[in-house]
Short mmCIF file of C-alpha atoms in Angstrom, two decimals:
data_model
loop_
_atom_site.label_atom_id
_atom_site.label_comp_id
_atom_site.label_asym_id
_atom_site.label_seq_id
_atom_site.Cartn_x
_atom_site.Cartn_y
_atom_site.Cartn_z
CA UNK Y 1 197.27 36.98 192.82
CA UNK Y 2 199.83 39.02 194.74
CA UNK Y 3 202.29 38.73 191.88
CA UNK Y 4 199.56 39.64 189.44
CA UNK Y 5 198.67 42.80 191.35
CA UNK Y 6 202.31 43.86 191.37
CA UNK Y 7 202.46 43.45 187.62
CA UNK Y 8 199.11 45.04 186.91
CA UNK Y 9 200.25 48.30 188.45
CA UNK Y 10 201.67 49.00 185.02
CA UNK Y 11 198.41 48.39 183.12
CA UNK Y 12 197.80 52.01 182.26
CA UNK Y 13 201.43 52.67 181.32
CA UNK Y 14 201.56 49.60 179.09
CA UNK Y 15 198.27 50.55 177.42
CA UNK Y 16 199.46 54.08 176.72
CA UNK Y 17 202.72 52.82 175.24
CA UNK Y 18 200.86 50.37 173.01
CA UNK Y 19 198.46 53.02 171.77
CA UNK Y 20 201.20 55.57 171.14
CA UNK Y 21 202.98 53.13 168.82
CA UNK Y 22 200.00 53.48 166.47
CA UNK Y 23 201.63 56.68 165.29
CA UNK Y 24 199.63 59.88 164.99
CA UNK Y 25 200.13 61.77 161.74
CA UNK Y 26 198.69 64.99 160.40
CA UNK Y 27 195.28 64.56 158.82
CA UNK Y 28 191.93 66.11 158.08
CA UNK Y 29 188.51 65.27 159.44
CA UNK Y 30 187.02 62.40 157.46
CA UNK Y 31 190.12 61.51 155.42
CA UNK Y 32 190.97 58.28 157.27
CA UNK Y 33 190.64 54.89 155.59
CA UNK Y 34 188.87 52.89 158.28
CA UNK Y 35 188.12 52.74 162.01
CA UNK Y 36 189.69 50.91 164.91
CA UNK Y 37 187.00 49.97 167.41
CA UNK Y 38 188.56 49.61 170.85
CA UNK Y 39 187.05 47.56 173.67
CA UNK Y 40 188.09 47.55 177.32
CA UNK Y 41 187.81 44.74 179.88
CA UNK Y 42 187.00 46.77 182.99
CA UNK Y 43 187.71 44.17 185.72
CA UNK Y 44 191.31 43.84 184.55
CA UNK Y 45 191.75 47.60 184.24
CA UNK Y 46 190.41 48.04 187.76
CA UNK Y 47 193.05 45.72 189.24
CA UNK Y 48 195.51 48.47 188.46
CA UNK Y 49 193.26 51.26 189.72
CA UNK Y 50 191.44 49.87 192.78
CA UNK Y 51 190.79 53.30 194.29
CA UNK Y 52 188.88 54.63 191.29
CA UNK Y 53 185.24 55.33 192.14
CA UNK Y 54 183.83 53.03 189.47
CA UNK Y 55 186.25 50.25 190.38
CA UNK Y 56 185.16 50.34 194.02
CA UNK Y 57 181.49 50.14 193.05
CA UNK Y 58 181.27 48.73 189.50
CA UNK Y 59 178.11 48.16 187.50
CA UNK Y 60 177.25 44.47 187.13
CA UNK Y 61 177.35 44.87 183.33
CA UNK Y 62 181.06 45.71 183.38
CA UNK Y 63 181.87 42.39 185.02
CA UNK Y 64 180.59 40.26 182.15
CA UNK Y 65 180.78 42.43 179.02
CA UNK Y 66 183.35 44.58 177.27
CA UNK Y 67 182.95 48.33 177.62
CA UNK Y 68 184.06 50.98 175.15
CA UNK Y 69 187.42 52.62 174.89
CA UNK Y 70 186.75 54.43 171.63
CA UNK Y 71 186.26 54.59 167.86
CA UNK Y 72 189.48 55.73 166.20
CA UNK Y 73 189.99 56.83 162.58
CA UNK Y 74 192.93 54.97 161.06
CA UNK Y 75 194.95 54.93 157.82
CA UNK Y 76 195.39 51.65 155.92
CA UNK Y 77 199.03 52.51 155.18
CA UNK Y 78 199.72 53.05 158.89
CA UNK Y 79 199.20 55.72 161.50
CA UNK Y 80 196.13 57.70 162.45
CA UNK Y 81 194.96 61.32 162.39
CA UNK Y 82 194.55 63.11 165.71
CA UNK Y 83 192.91 66.33 166.89
CA UNK Y 84 191.79 67.35 163.42
CA UNK Y 85 189.63 70.33 164.43
CA UNK Y 86 189.26 72.68 167.36
CA UNK Y 87 185.58 71.84 167.90
CA UNK Y 88 185.08 71.64 171.66
CA UNK Y 89 183.28 68.73 173.29
CA UNK Y 90 179.57 69.41 173.81
CA UNK Y 91 178.75 68.28 177.34
CA UNK Y 92 175.04 68.00 176.50
CA UNK Y 93 175.61 65.15 174.04
CA UNK Y 94 175.75 62.27 176.59
CA UNK Y 95 172.38 63.31 178.01
CA UNK Y 96 170.94 63.73 174.52
CA UNK Y 97 172.04 60.22 173.56
CA UNK Y 98 171.07 58.69 176.90
CA UNK Y 99 173.09 59.02 180.09
CA UNK Y 100 172.41 55.47 181.25
CA UNK Y 101 173.62 54.01 177.95
CA UNK Y 102 176.75 56.15 177.99
CA UNK Y 103 177.68 55.23 181.56
CA UNK Y 104 176.95 51.54 181.03
CA UNK Y 105 178.75 51.01 177.74
CA UNK Y 106 181.32 53.82 177.84
CA UNK Y 107 182.07 54.48 181.52
CA UNK Y 108 184.69 56.67 183.09
CA UNK Y 109 185.50 54.52 186.10
CA UNK Y 110 187.86 57.12 187.54
CA UNK Y 111 185.01 59.28 188.80
CA UNK Y 112 181.55 59.16 190.31
CA UNK Y 113 178.82 59.98 187.81
CA UNK Y 114 178.05 63.10 189.85
CA UNK Y 115 181.61 64.38 189.55
CA UNK Y 116 182.07 67.34 187.20
CA UNK Y 117 185.05 65.51 185.66
CA UNK Y 118 183.06 62.40 184.71
CA UNK Y 119 182.75 63.41 181.06
CA UNK Y 120 186.52 64.05 180.72
CA UNK Y 121 186.99 60.61 179.12
CA UNK Y 122 184.39 61.33 176.44
CA UNK Y 123 185.89 64.78 175.95
CA UNK Y 124 189.30 63.20 175.37
CA UNK Y 125 187.93 60.67 172.88
CA UNK Y 126 186.08 63.37 170.95
CA UNK Y 127 189.01 65.81 170.90
CA UNK Y 128 191.66 63.30 169.86
CA UNK Y 129 189.67 60.91 167.67
CA UNK Y 130 186.12 62.11 167.09
CA UNK Y 131 187.23 65.39 165.52
CA UNK Y 132 188.92 63.31 162.80
CA UNK Y 133 185.83 61.20 162.03
CA UNK Y 134 184.03 63.75 159.87
CA UNK Y 135 180.91 63.11 161.96
CA UNK Y 136 178.92 65.40 164.19
CA UNK Y 137 179.37 64.74 167.89
CA UNK Y 138 175.86 63.31 168.08
CA UNK Y 139 176.58 60.89 165.24
CA UNK Y 140 180.05 59.98 166.50
CA UNK Y 141 178.94 58.98 169.97
CA UNK Y 142 175.62 57.44 168.89
CA UNK Y 143 177.14 55.26 166.18
CA UNK Y 144 179.93 54.12 168.47
CA UNK Y 145 177.32 53.02 171.01
CA UNK Y 146 175.30 51.33 168.26
CA UNK Y 147 178.37 49.36 167.23
CA UNK Y 148 179.07 47.88 170.66
CA UNK Y 149 175.39 47.03 171.06
CA UNK Y 150 175.35 45.10 167.78
CA UNK Y 151 178.92 43.76 167.87
CA UNK Y 152 179.64 43.42 171.55
CA UNK Y 153 181.17 40.73 173.71
CA UNK Y 154 181.66 37.18 172.42
CA UNK Y 155 179.67 34.69 174.49
CA UNK Y 156 182.90 32.80 175.13
CA UNK Y 157 184.30 35.74 177.10
CA UNK Y 158 181.24 36.09 179.31
CA UNK Y 159 181.30 32.34 179.95
CA UNK Y 160 184.97 32.47 180.93
CA UNK Y 161 184.77 35.29 183.52
CA UNK Y 162 186.87 34.33 186.52
CA UNK Y 163 188.54 31.57 184.51
CA UNK Y 164 190.50 31.16 181.29
CA UNK Y 165 189.93 31.12 177.56
CA UNK Y 166 191.98 29.95 174.59
CA UNK Y 167 193.58 32.91 172.81
CA UNK Y 168 193.14 31.16 169.46
CA UNK Y 169 189.45 30.52 170.03
CA UNK Y 170 188.88 34.11 171.16
CA UNK Y 171 190.54 35.45 168.02
CA UNK Y 172 188.30 33.12 166.03
CA UNK Y 173 185.23 34.43 167.86
CA UNK Y 174 186.19 37.94 166.74
CA UNK Y 175 186.43 36.80 163.11
CA UNK Y 176 189.99 35.50 162.99
CA UNK Y 177 193.50 36.62 163.90
CA UNK Y 178 193.63 39.21 161.10
CA UNK Y 179 190.39 40.80 162.27
CA UNK Y 180 191.29 41.50 165.90
CA UNK Y 181 194.20 42.68 167.99
CA UNK Y 182 193.81 41.30 171.50
CA UNK Y 183 195.11 43.37 174.41
CA UNK Y 184 196.61 41.78 177.53
CA UNK Y 185 198.43 42.72 180.68
CA UNK Y 186 201.65 40.72 181.09
CA UNK Y 187 200.76 38.77 177.95
CA UNK Y 188 197.94 36.75 179.49
CA UNK Y 189 195.41 38.87 181.42
CA UNK Y 190 192.79 40.05 178.93
CA UNK Y 191 192.26 43.82 179.14
CA UNK Y 192 190.72 44.69 175.78
CA UNK Y 193 190.57 44.20 172.04
CA UNK Y 194 190.74 46.18 168.80
CA UNK Y 195 188.60 45.33 165.78
CA UNK Y 196 188.59 47.16 162.45
CA UNK Y 197 185.69 48.58 160.44
CA UNK Y 198 185.18 49.94 156.97
CA UNK Y 199 183.45 53.30 156.62
CA UNK Y 200 180.75 54.63 154.33
CA UNK Y 201 179.85 58.32 154.60
CA UNK Y 202 182.19 58.31 157.62
CA UNK Y 203 180.04 55.74 159.45
CA UNK Y 204 181.47 52.37 160.63
CA UNK Y 205 179.90 49.79 158.34
CA UNK Y 206 181.44 46.30 158.25
CA UNK Y 207 184.24 44.47 160.04
CA UNK Y 208 187.38 44.18 157.92
CA UNK Y 209 190.93 42.85 158.18
CA UNK Y 210 193.01 45.15 160.38
CA UNK Y 211 196.03 46.97 159.02
CA UNK Y 212 199.45 45.52 159.71
CA UNK Y 213 200.28 48.14 162.34
CA UNK Y 214 197.09 47.36 164.26
CA UNK Y 215 197.69 43.61 164.08
CA UNK Y 216 201.15 44.18 165.54
CA UNK Y 217 199.53 45.78 168.59
CA UNK Y 218 198.27 42.37 169.78
CA UNK Y 219 199.84 41.93 173.23
CA UNK Y 220 198.32 38.57 174.22
CA UNK Y 221 201.31 36.28 173.86
CA UNK Y 222 200.03 33.40 176.00
CA UNK Y 223 197.99 30.60 174.46
CA UNK Y 224 195.60 30.62 177.41
CA UNK Y 225 194.24 33.93 178.68
CA UNK Y 226 192.79 34.85 182.06
CA UNK Y 227 189.45 36.67 182.04
CA UNK Y 228 189.59 38.64 185.29
CA UNK Y 229 186.50 39.07 187.44
CA UNK Y 230 185.68 41.80 189.95
#
């Protein structure tokens, strides 16, 4: 565990590097080909950020289910559009959708819910990715929540919390190796997953095979993965 904690200090850096290799290119709102739907495994993330408010006092839900990282427009020939408009984040949207749902499924563990910076994560996701979706803010956040509610955490992950799971079986549970890009710290500690979704009228519609650049983002190199618990 001591060795693991030393390694996990680089979780955030590794994640940022992985995401940045999905290259941003110029684009217009709504012109992407499909969506990348990004999950986060909060217990593993929190090993690298033990002083974050949400990590010190996590919701029980986060310990057994994936939470949201975001819904990201993507191009089938590689790359993704970013910051497509200057439309500012509307801070009333989370309350309009349902504050409890937003904080349960899409938490910002860095801050207390009462902190004025709590919605900075949602603001980032809207500014960088949501503005390229072609959706209103209400529709972008609501449909992203709907997606994790209907296509959430495989039962095998919940059953393996605090233990291990076969990487091959987990990829199968997500539809197969071409349909998911697993995310790991140090190759074996599960910290998230990317799945890919077709779009109709800019709404995520059905799971599809991920583009080659997204498949290459799979960082789980071990055959057996650890599913960290709080």
